[in-house]
Coordinates of N, CA and C in Angstrom, one line a residue:
T52 N 132.2 75.1 118.7 CA 131.4 73.8 117.9 C 132.6 72.3 117.8
S53 N 131.9 71.7 118.0 CA 132.8 70.5 118.0 C 132.6 69.7 116.8
K54 N 133.8 69.0 116.2 CA 133.5 68.3 114.7 C 132.7 68.1 114.6
P55 N 131.9 67.4 113.5 CA 130.5 66.5 113.5 C 131.1 65.3 113.6
S56 N 130.7 64.9 114.0 CA 131.1 63.4 114.2 C 130.1 62.2 114.9
S57 N 130.2 61.0 115.2 CA 129.3 60.5 115.3 C 128.8 60.3 116.6
G58 N 128.9 60.4 117.8 CA 129.2 60.7 118.7 C 129.2 62.4 119.3
P59 N 128.9 62.0 121.3 CA 128.6 63.4 121.2 C 130.3 63.5 121.7
T60 N 130.7 64.8 121.9 CA 132.5 64.8 122.2 C 132.5 66.3 122.8
K61 N 133.9 66.2 123.5 CA 134.0 67.2 124.6 C 135.0 68.3 124.2
S62 N 135.4 68.0 123.1 CA 135.8 69.3 122.2 C 136.0 69.5 121.3
P63 N 136.0 70.6 121.3 CA 135.8 71.7 119.7 C 136.2 70.6 118.5
S64 N 136.0 71.0 117.1 CA 136.0 70.6 116.2 C 137.5 70.9 115.5
E65 N 138.5 69.5 114.9 CA 138.9 69.8 113.9 C 138.9 70.4 112.8
S66 N 137.8 70.8 112.2 CA 137.9 72.0 111.0 C 136.6 72.4 111.4
P67 N 137.0 72.9 110.6 CA 135.8 74.0 111.1 C 135.0 73.8 109.9
S68 N 131.5 84.5 116.3 CA 131.4 84.7 115.5 C 131.7 85.9 116.1
R69 N 130.8 97.0 113.4 CA 130.0 97.7 114.3 C 129.9 99.1 113.4
S70 N 128.5 98.5 112.7 CA 127.9 99.6 112.3 C 126.9 100.3 112.6
P71 N 127.2 101.8 112.8 CA 126.0 102.5 113.8 C 124.8 102.4 113.3
S72 N 124.6 102.7 112.3 CA 123.1 102.0 111.5 C 122.8 101.1 110.8
R73 N 121.3 101.4 110.4 CA 121.2 100.3 109.5 C 122.2 100.1 107.9
A74 N 122.4 99.3 107.5 CA 122.7 99.3 106.1 C 121.8 99.6 105.1
P75 N 122.2 100.0 104.0 CA 120.9 100.1 102.5 C 120.2 98.6 102.6
S76 N 119.0 98.9 102.2 CA 118.2 97.5 102.1 C 118.5 96.8 100.7
P77 N 119.0 95.8 100.5 CA 119.0 94.9 99.3 C 117.3 94.7 98.6
R78 N 117.4 94.5 97.9 CA 116.4 94.1 97.2 C 115.7 92.6 97.7
V79 N 114.4 92.9 98.4 CA 113.8 91.7 99.2 C 113.7 90.6 98.1
P80 N 114.4 89.2 98.1 CA 114.2 88.1 97.2 C 112.8 87.9 97.1
T81 N 112.7 87.8 95.4 CA 110.9 87.1 95.0 C 110.5 86.2 96.3
S82 N 109.8 86.0 97.1 CA 109.0 85.1 97.3 C 107.8 84.2 96.8
A83 N 107.2 83.2 96.8 CA 106.2 82.8 96.2 C 105.2 82.5 97.4
C84 N 105.5 82.9 98.5 CA 104.5 83.3 99.5 C 104.2 84.0 100.3
S85 N 103.6 84.6 101.7 CA 103.2 85.7 102.0 C 104.5 85.9 102.8
T86 N 104.3 87.5 103.0 CA 105.6 88.3 103.3 C 104.8 89.0 103.6
E87 N 103.7 89.2 104.2 CA 103.1 89.8 105.5 C 102.3 89.4 107.2
Q88 N 102.8 87.5 107.0 CA 103.1 87.3 108.1 C 103.5 87.5 109.0
D89 N 102.9 88.4 110.5 CA 103.5 89.0 111.6 C 104.5 87.5 111.9
F90 N 106.0 87.8 112.4 CA 106.6 87.2 112.8 C 107.6 87.7 114.0
N91 N 108.2 86.8 114.7 CA 109.7 86.9 116.0 C 110.1 86.1 115.2
L92 N 111.4 86.8 115.1 CA 112.6 85.4 115.2 C 113.8 85.6 115.7
C93 N 114.2 84.4 116.4 CA 115.6 84.6 117.1 C 116.8 84.5 116.4
L94 N 117.8 84.9 116.3 CA 119.2 84.4 116.0 C 120.0 83.6 116.7
A95 N 120.2 82.3 116.7 CA 121.2 81.8 117.9 C 122.5 81.8 117.0
I96 N 123.4 82.2 117.3 CA 124.8 82.4 116.7 C 125.9 81.7 117.3
D97 N 126.6 80.5 116.7 CA 127.9 80.0 116.9 C 129.0 80.7 117.4
M98 N 129.7 80.6 118.8 CA 130.4 81.3 119.1 C 132.0 80.7 119.4
S99 N 131.5 79.1 119.2 CA 132.6 77.8 120.0 C 133.8 77.6 119.2
G100 N 134.7 77.7 119.5 CA 136.2 76.8 119.1 C 136.0 76.7 117.3
S101 N 135.3 75.8 117.5 CA 136.3 75.4 115.6 C 135.6 76.4 114.9
V102 N 134.9 77.6 115.1 CA 134.4 78.6 114.0 C 136.2 79.3 114.0
C103 N 137.0 79.6 114.5 CA 138.1 80.2 114.6 C 139.0 79.3 114.0
N104 N 139.0 78.0 114.4 CA 140.0 77.6 115.0 C 141.1 77.0 113.8
D105 N 140.1 76.8 113.0 CA 140.9 76.3 111.1 C 141.8 75.2 111.6
G106 N 141.4 74.0 112.1 CA 141.5 71.9 112.0 C 142.2 72.5 113.4
T107 N 142.3 73.0 114.2 CA 143.7 73.0 115.2 C 143.0 72.0 116.8
G108 N 141.8 71.9 117.1 CA 141.1 72.0 117.8 C 141.5 72.4 119.1
S109 N 141.6 73.8 118.8 CA 141.5 74.6 119.7 C 140.2 74.8 120.4
E110 N 139.9 75.4 121.6 CA 138.9 75.7 122.1 C 138.7 77.4 121.3
C111 N 139.6 78.0 121.2 CA 139.9 79.7 120.8 C 139.5 80.8 122.3
L112 N 140.1 79.9 123.2 CA 139.7 81.3 124.3 C 140.4 82.4 124.5
D113 N 141.7 82.4 123.7 CA 142.3 83.4 123.6 C 142.5 84.3 122.6
C114 N 141.8 85.0 122.5 CA 141.5 86.4 121.2 C 141.6 87.5 121.6
R115 N 141.4 87.9 122.9 CA 141.4 88.6 123.2 C 142.9 89.0 124.2
S116 N 143.5 90.7 124.4 CA 144.7 90.8 124.7 C 144.1 91.7 126.1
S117 N 144.4 92.0 127.6 CA 144.3 92.4 128.5 C 145.2 93.6 128.0
F118 N 146.7 93.3 127.7 CA 147.8 94.5 127.5 C 148.6 94.4 126.3
L119 N 148.8 95.4 125.6 CA 148.9 95.7 123.9 C 148.4 94.8 123.1
P120 N 146.9 94.9 123.0 CA 146.5 94.1 122.4 C 147.0 94.0 120.7
I121 N 147.7 95.3 120.3 CA 148.2 95.6 118.9 C 149.4 94.6 119.0
F122 N 150.3 94.0 119.6 CA 151.2 93.0 119.5 C 150.7 91.7 120.0
F123 N 149.7 91.2 120.5 CA 149.2 90.1 120.6 C 148.5 89.2 119.5
T124 N 149.3 87.7 119.1 CA 148.8 86.8 118.3 C 148.4 85.6 119.0
S125 N 147.4 85.4 118.3 CA 146.6 83.9 118.9 C 146.4 82.9 117.7
Q126 N 146.5 81.7 117.8 CA 146.2 80.5 116.9 C 145.1 80.6 116.3
C127 N 144.2 81.2 116.8 CA 142.9 81.4 115.8 C 142.6 82.7 115.8
R128 N 143.8 83.8 115.9 CA 143.4 84.8 115.2 C 143.5 85.4 113.9
D129 N 142.8 85.5 113.1 CA 143.2 86.4 111.8 C 144.2 87.4 111.3
S130 N 145.0 87.6 111.0 CA 145.6 89.0 110.2 C 144.4 90.3 110.1
F131 N 144.3 91.3 110.5 CA 143.3 92.0 109.9 C 142.2 92.5 110.5
V132 N 142.0 90.9 111.5 CA 140.6 90.9 112.1 C 140.7 91.6 113.4
D133 N 139.5 92.3 113.9 CA 139.3 93.0 115.3 C 139.6 91.7 115.9
E134 N 139.9 92.5 117.6 CA 140.0 91.1 118.1 C 139.0 91.1 119.0
D135 N 137.6 91.9 118.9 CA 136.0 91.4 119.0 C 136.0 90.2 117.8
T136 N 136.6 90.3 116.7 CA 136.1 89.5 115.8 C 136.5 88.0 116.2
C137 N 137.9 88.3 116.2 CA 138.6 86.9 116.0 C 139.2 86.6 114.4
C138 N 138.2 86.1 114.0 CA 138.4 85.5 112.4 C 137.5 85.9 111.9
N139 N 138.1 85.7 110.1 CA 137.8 86.1 108.9 C 135.9 84.7 109.2
N140 N 136.1 83.8 109.7 CA 134.9 83.0 109.9 C 133.5 83.5 110.6
F141 N 134.4 84.4 111.6 CA 133.1 84.8 112.5 C 132.7 85.9 111.6
S142 N 134.0 86.8 111.2 CA 132.9 88.0 110.3 C 132.0 87.6 109.7
S143 N 131.9 86.3 108.7 CA 131.3 86.0 107.8 C 129.8 85.8 108.3
V144 N 129.7 84.5 109.9 CA 128.5 85.0 110.1 C 128.0 86.3 110.5
K145 N 128.7 87.0 111.1 CA 127.9 88.4 111.7 C 127.6 88.9 110.1
D146 N 128.5 89.2 108.9 CA 127.8 90.0 108.2 C 126.5 89.4 107.8
F147 N 126.2 87.7 107.6 CA 125.2 87.2 106.8 C 124.3 87.5 107.9
S148 N 124.2 87.0 108.9 CA 123.3 87.5 110.1 C 122.3 89.4 109.9
S149 N 123.4 89.9 109.8 CA 123.0 91.3 109.5 C 122.3 91.0 108.5
L150 N 123.1 91.0 107.1 CA 122.1 90.9 106.0 C 120.4 90.4 105.9
L151 N 120.5 89.6 106.6 CA 119.4 88.6 106.7 C 118.6 89.2 107.2
V152 N 119.0 89.9 108.7 CA 117.8 90.5 109.1 C 117.3 91.7 108.6
N153 N 118.2 92.8 107.7 CA 118.5 93.4 106.8 C 117.1 92.9 105.9
I154 N 117.2 92.3 105.1 CA 116.4 92.2 104.3 C 114.9 91.7 105.1
L155 N 114.8 90.5 105.9 CA 113.6 90.5 106.8 C 113.1 91.1 107.1
G156 N 113.9 92.3 107.2 CA 113.3 93.7 107.8 C 112.5 94.3 106.8
D157 N 112.5 93.9 105.6 CA 111.9 95.0 104.6 C 110.5 94.3 104.2
F158 N 109.9 92.9 105.3 CA 108.7 92.1 104.7 C 107.9 93.3 105.4
P159 N 106.6 93.7 104.4 CA 105.2 94.1 104.5 C 104.2 93.7 105.8
A160 N 105.4 93.5 106.9 CA 104.9 93.0 108.1 C 105.1 93.8 109.4
E161 N 104.6 93.2 110.6 CA 104.9 93.6 112.3 C 106.6 92.3 112.7
K162 N 107.2 92.8 112.7 CA 108.1 91.5 112.9 C 109.0 92.4 114.1
S163 N 110.0 91.4 114.8 CA 111.2 91.7 115.3 C 112.0 90.5 115.8
F164 N 113.5 91.1 116.3 CA 114.1 89.7 116.4 C 115.1 90.2 117.7
S165 N 115.3 88.7 118.0 CA 116.1 88.9 119.3 C 117.1 87.9 118.6
V166 N 118.6 88.3 119.3 CA 119.9 87.7 119.4 C 120.4 86.8 120.3
V167 N 120.8 85.5 120.4 CA 121.4 85.0 121.0 C 123.1 84.2 121.3
Q168 N 123.9 84.2 122.1 CA 125.3 84.1 121.0 C 125.5 82.5 121.4
F169 N 126.1 82.2 121.7 CA 126.3 80.9 122.1 C 127.8 80.1 121.9
A170 N 128.2 79.0 123.2 CA 129.6 78.6 123.1 C 129.2 77.1 124.3
T171 N 129.4 77.1 125.1 CA 129.9 76.5 126.1 C 128.3 77.3 126.7
N172 N 128.2 77.8 126.8 CA 126.8 78.5 127.7 C 126.5 79.3 126.7
A173 N 125.1 79.4 126.2 CA 124.3 81.2 126.2 C 123.8 81.8 126.5
Q174 N 123.7 82.8 126.2 CA 123.4 84.7 126.9 C 122.4 85.4 125.3
L175 N 121.6 86.4 125.8 CA 120.3 86.9 125.0 C 121.3 88.2 125.0
V176 N 121.4 88.1 123.7 CA 122.6 89.7 123.5 C 121.8 90.8 122.8
S177 N 120.4 90.7 122.1 CA 119.5 91.6 122.2 C 117.9 91.1 122.4
G178 N 117.7 91.8 123.1 CA 115.6 91.1 123.5 C 114.8 91.4 122.0
L179 N 113.8 91.2 121.8 CA 112.6 91.5 121.0 C 113.1 92.9 120.2
S180 N 113.4 93.5 119.0 CA 113.3 94.6 118.6 C 113.5 94.8 117.2
S181 N 113.1 96.0 116.8 CA 113.5 96.8 115.1 C 114.8 95.9 114.5
P182 N 114.8 95.9 113.6 CA 116.1 95.9 112.8 C 117.1 96.3 112.8
E183 N 116.9 97.6 113.2 CA 117.6 99.2 113.1 C 118.1 98.7 114.6
R184 N 117.8 98.2 115.9 CA 118.8 98.2 116.6 C 118.8 96.8 117.1
T185 N 118.2 95.9 115.7 CA 119.4 94.6 116.1 C 120.5 94.3 115.6
I186 N 120.1 94.9 114.0 CA 122.0 95.0 113.3 C 123.1 95.9 114.4
P187 N 122.8 96.8 114.7 CA 124.1 96.9 115.4 C 124.2 96.2 116.8
A188 N 123.7 95.5 117.2 CA 123.7 94.3 118.0 C 124.7 93.1 117.8
I189 N 124.1 92.9 116.5 CA 124.7 92.0 116.0 C 126.4 92.1 115.8
S190 N 126.5 93.7 115.2 CA 127.5 94.0 114.7 C 128.7 94.4 115.9
R191 N 128.1 94.4 117.4 CA 129.2 94.3 118.5 C 129.6 93.1 119.3
L192 N 128.7 92.2 118.5 CA 128.9 90.4 119.3 C 130.6 90.0 119.2
D193 N 131.0 90.1 120.7 CA 132.1 89.7 120.7 C 132.7 88.4 121.2
Y194 N 133.2 87.8 120.1 CA 133.6 86.1 119.9 C 134.3 85.7 120.8
T195 N 133.9 84.2 121.9 CA 134.3 84.5 123.0 C 135.5 82.9 123.0
G196 N 134.5 81.8 121.7 CA 135.4 80.5 121.6 C 134.5 79.6 122.8
G197 N 134.5 78.4 122.8 CA 134.5 77.9 123.6 C 134.0 76.4 123.1
L198 N 133.0 75.5 123.8 CA 132.4 73.9 123.2 C 130.8 74.4 122.7
T199 N 130.2 73.7 122.5 CA 129.2 73.5 121.8 C 127.6 73.6 122.6
N200 N 126.9 74.6 122.7 CA 125.5 73.9 123.5 C 124.8 74.5 123.0
H201 N 124.0 73.3 121.9 CA 122.5 73.5 121.0 C 121.9 73.4 122.1
A202 N 121.6 73.1 123.0 CA 120.1 73.2 123.7 C 119.8 74.5 125.2
A203 N 121.1 75.1 125.1 CA 120.9 76.5 126.1 C 121.0 77.4 125.1
A204 N 121.0 77.1 123.7 CA 121.0 77.9 122.3 C 119.4 78.2 122.5
I205 N 118.4 77.2 122.0 CA 117.3 76.5 121.3 C 116.7 77.3 123.1
Q206 N 117.0 77.2 124.0 CA 116.1 77.6 125.5 C 116.5 78.8 125.7
M207 N 117.3 79.4 125.1 CA 117.7 81.5 125.5 C 116.3 81.9 124.3
C208 N 116.8 81.1 123.6 CA 116.0 82.0 121.9 C 114.4 81.3 122.3
Q209 N 113.5 80.3 122.9 CA 112.6 80.3 123.4 C 111.7 81.2 124.4
R210 N 113.2 81.7 125.1 CA 112.1 82.8 126.3 C 112.6 84.0 126.0
S211 N 113.0 84.1 124.8 CA 113.0 85.6 124.1 C 111.6 85.6 123.5
L212 N 111.0 84.8 122.8 CA 109.8 84.7 122.3 C 108.4 84.6 122.4
P213 N 107.7 85.7 123.0 CA 106.1 85.6 123.6 C 105.5 85.0 122.6
G214 N 103.8 84.9 123.0 CA 103.5 84.3 121.9 C 102.0 85.4 121.1
G215 N 101.5 85.1 120.3 CA 100.9 86.0 119.5 C 101.3 86.4 117.9
R216 N 102.6 85.8 117.9 CA 102.8 85.9 116.1 C 103.6 84.6 115.8
K217 N 103.9 84.5 114.8 CA 104.3 83.2 114.2 C 106.1 83.4 114.9
N218 N 106.6 82.4 115.4 CA 108.3 82.5 116.1 C 109.2 81.4 115.5
F219 N 110.3 82.1 115.7 CA 111.1 81.5 114.7 C 112.5 81.6 115.0
I220 N 113.3 80.6 115.1 CA 114.7 80.2 115.6 C 115.3 80.0 114.7
M221 N 116.4 81.0 114.3 CA 117.4 80.4 113.5 C 118.7 79.9 114.1
L222 N 119.0 79.0 113.9 CA 120.4 78.7 114.3 C 120.9 78.1 113.3
V223 N 122.3 79.5 114.0 CA 123.8 79.2 113.0 C 124.8 78.7 113.9
T224 N 125.1 77.5 113.2 CA 126.3 76.4 114.0 C 127.1 75.6 113.0
D225 N 128.3 75.0 113.1 CA 129.2 74.3 112.0 C 129.2 73.1 112.8
G226 N 128.6 72.6 114.0 CA 128.9 71.1 114.3 C 127.9 71.1 115.0
V227 N 127.9 69.6 115.8 CA 127.2 68.7 116.6 C 127.2 69.4 117.8
S228 N 126.1 69.0 118.9 CA 126.0 69.6 120.5 C 127.7 68.7 121.3
S229 N 129.0 69.7 122.1 CA 129.2 69.0 123.0 C 129.3 69.4 124.1
E230 N 128.0 69.7 124.5 CA 127.6 70.3 125.6 C 126.2 70.0 125.9
P231 N 125.6 69.9 127.6 CA 125.7 69.9 128.5 C 127.0 68.8 128.6
D232 N 127.5 68.2 129.4 CA 128.2 67.1 129.2 C 127.8 65.7 129.1
F233 N 126.4 65.3 129.7 CA 125.9 64.0 129.7 C 124.8 64.2 128.4
D234 N 124.7 63.5 127.4 CA 124.3 63.6 126.4 C 123.9 64.9 125.6
P235 N 124.7 65.8 125.3 CA 124.6 67.0 124.2 C 123.7 67.1 123.1
E236 N 123.8 66.0 122.5 CA 122.6 66.1 121.5 C 121.4 65.4 121.7
G237 N 121.5 64.4 122.9 CA 119.7 64.5 123.5 C 119.4 65.9 124.1
A238 N 120.3 66.3 124.5 CA 119.7 67.8 125.3 C 118.5 68.7 124.4
A239 N 119.6 68.8 122.9 CA 119.3 69.8 122.2 C 118.0 69.1 121.6
E240 N 118.1 68.2 121.4 CA 116.7 67.4 120.5 C 115.5 67.3 121.4
L241 N 115.8 67.6 122.9 CA 114.7 67.6 123.6 C 114.6 69.4 123.9
A242 N 115.0 69.9 124.1 CA 115.1 71.6 123.7 C 114.4 71.9 123.0
A243 N 114.6 71.3 121.4 CA 113.7 71.9 120.5 C 112.7 71.3 120.3
T244 N 112.4 69.8 120.4 CA 111.2 69.5 120.6 C 110.3 70.2 121.6
S245 N 111.0 70.6 122.4 CA 109.9 71.9 123.8 C 109.2 72.8 123.0
A246 N 110.4 73.6 122.3 CA 110.1 74.9 121.4 C 109.4 74.2 120.5
K247 N 109.1 73.5 119.3 CA 108.4 73.1 118.7 C 106.8 72.8 119.1
L248 N 107.1 72.3 120.1 CA 105.6 72.2 121.2 C 104.5 73.4 121.2
D249 N 106.0 74.6 121.8 CA 105.2 76.0 121.9 C 105.0 76.6 120.6
G250 N 105.2 75.8 119.5 CA 104.5 76.5 118.1 C 105.9 77.2 117.5
T251 N 107.1 77.0 117.6 CA 107.8 78.1 117.2 C 108.6 76.9 116.2
F252 N 108.9 77.6 114.9 CA 109.9 77.2 114.6 C 111.3 76.8 114.3
I253 N 112.0 76.1 113.9 CA 113.3 75.6 113.8 C 113.8 75.7 112.5
I254 N 115.0 76.7 112.2 CA 115.3 76.9 111.0 C 117.1 76.4 111.3
P255 N 117.4 75.4 110.8 CA 119.3 75.1 111.4 C 119.9 75.7 109.6
V256 N 120.8 76.5 110.2 CA 121.7 76.8 109.2 C 123.1 76.5 109.5
F257 N 123.8 75.5 108.6 CA 124.8 74.5 109.1 C 126.0 74.9 108.0
I258 N 127.4 75.3 108.4 CA 128.3 75.2 107.9 C 129.1 73.4 108.4
S259 N 129.5 73.2 107.0 CA 129.8 72.0 107.3 C 130.7 71.4 106.4
P260 N 131.9 72.1 106.6 CA 133.1 71.7 105.9 C 133.4 70.4 104.9
N261 N 133.0 69.1 106.1 CA 133.4 68.0 105.6 C 131.8 67.1 105.2
N262 N 130.8 67.7 104.6 CA 129.8 67.0 104.8 C 129.1 66.0 105.5
D263 N 129.9 66.3 107.1 CA 129.3 65.4 107.6 C 127.8 64.4 107.6
W264 N 127.4 63.3 107.2 CA 125.7 63.0 107.3 C 125.8 62.9 108.6
T265 N 126.4 62.4 109.2 CA 125.5 61.7 110.7 C 125.4 63.4 111.3
A266 N 125.8 64.4 111.2 CA 125.8 65.9 111.7 C 124.7 66.5 111.1
L267 N 124.8 66.2 109.9 CA 123.2 66.5 109.2 C 122.2 65.6 109.4
A268 N 122.2 64.5 109.3 CA 120.9 63.8 110.1 C 120.8 64.5 111.6
F269 N 121.5 64.9 112.7 CA 121.2 65.7 113.9 C 120.6 66.7 113.6
M270 N 121.0 67.9 112.5 CA 120.2 68.9 112.4 C 118.8 68.5 112.1
R271 N 118.7 67.1 110.9 CA 118.0 67.5 110.6 C 116.6 67.0 111.4
R272 N 117.1 66.3 112.8 CA 116.5 66.3 113.9 C 115.9 67.1 114.7
I273 N 116.9 68.8 114.6 CA 116.7 69.5 114.9 C 115.9 70.7 114.3
S274 N 115.5 70.5 112.9 CA 114.9 70.9 112.9 C 113.6 70.9 112.7
S275 N 112.2 71.8 112.4 CA 111.2 71.8 112.7 C 110.2 70.9 111.4
D276 N 111.0 71.1 110.2 CA 110.1 70.4 108.8 C 111.3 69.7 108.0
G277 N 112.6 69.4 109.1 CA 113.5 68.3 108.1 C 114.7 69.1 106.9
K278 N 114.4 70.5 107.1 CA 115.3 71.0 106.4 C 116.1 71.5 106.6
V279 N 117.7 71.6 106.4 CA 118.6 72.4 106.9 C 119.6 72.4 105.9
F280 N 119.8 74.1 105.7 CA 120.6 75.2 105.1 C 121.9 74.5 105.1
D281 N 122.7 74.0 104.6 CA 123.7 74.0 104.7 C 124.9 74.3 103.9
V282 N 125.9 74.9 104.0 CA 127.0 75.2 103.2 C 128.4 74.4 103.7
T283 N 129.2 74.5 103.0 CA 130.5 73.8 103.2 C 131.8 74.4 103.4
D284 N 131.7 76.0 103.3 CA 132.4 77.1 104.2 C 131.2 78.1 104.7
F285 N 131.7 79.2 105.0 CA 131.8 80.4 105.8 C 131.1 81.4 104.8
D286 N 132.6 81.3 103.9 CA 132.3 82.6 102.8 C 130.8 82.2 102.0
S287 N 130.4 80.9 101.8 CA 128.9 80.6 101.0 C 127.9 81.1 102.2
L288 N 127.7 81.7 103.4 CA 127.0 81.8 103.4 C 125.6 82.3 103.0
N289 N 126.2 83.6 102.6 CA 125.4 84.8 102.1 C 123.9 84.2 100.6
S290 N 125.2 82.9 99.9 CA 124.7 82.4 99.0 C 122.7 81.5 99.4
L291 N 122.9 81.6 101.1 CA 121.6 81.0 100.9 C 120.3 82.1 101.3
Q292 N 120.7 83.3 101.1 CA 119.2 84.4 101.9 C 118.2 84.0 101.1
A293 N 118.3 83.6 100.0 CA 116.8 83.7 99.3 C 116.2 82.4 100.0
R294 N 117.1 81.7 99.7 CA 116.1 80.3 100.4 C 115.5 80.4 101.7
L295 N 116.6 81.2 102.5 CA 115.9 81.2 104.1 C 115.1 82.0 104.1
V296 N 115.0 83.4 103.5 CA 114.0 84.3 103.0 C 112.3 83.2 102.8
D297 N 112.5 82.2 101.6 CA 111.5 81.8 101.4 C 110.8 80.9 102.9
Q298 N 111.8 80.3 103.3 CA 111.9 79.7 104.1 C 110.8 80.6 105.5
V299 N 111.2 81.5 105.7 CA 110.4 82.3 106.7 C 109.2 82.8 106.3
S300 N 109.1 82.9 104.9 CA 107.6 83.4 104.1 C 106.4 82.5 104.3
C301 N 107.3 80.9 104.0 CA 106.2 80.0 103.3 C 106.1 79.0 105.0
S302 N 106.5 79.2 105.7 CA 106.6 78.4 107.4 C 105.1 79.1 108.2

């Protein structure tokens, strides 16, 4: 992800993503709205450089080693974090995403989840499936580093969502768009508008260490209702769970 800024940027931001089975279900937060609405939800998970670069500006493309990984070091790699996850921040993103799917999976409704990872490009990691299949897919995510292509993430998510149910895209990211080359923010807004016209509800989850108001304004334009669920650090992501459950059940 690139650092939130007043204009598109080609570099990642200067400041800031394996369990074999489904974890025990936490208590579903109480919602004033219906939890019986059938739905599909695509999680778009940011793996760009700023997630792990700790302010160095690196794209963090070097978290893996093909030779003697036990002796391998990287400016983006945190101690005692496996090379697939790379850093504590991305570990927090994976934990947050898994727990949210687990909570939403307890809704007394028909529901399916898909997972898209994105950085410079986007990739469908897991097509629509049950929480029990989705959570292990999240735990196996392999951090890539790179730039931030929200347009590709939204488009890939939208392609994974069929008609017949309420569809959601939850975009988990820490900055504004830096890809494609020409007008990356405009491309993201066009992709979001297209998804909304197809009836998809977009929910941005935004990690913003600097409370950048320009970046928040961009995220509000991506959002279906102008709401942005933002925190100032990755460790605080889990504090959003109850509000996000309400957002899904009330939208």
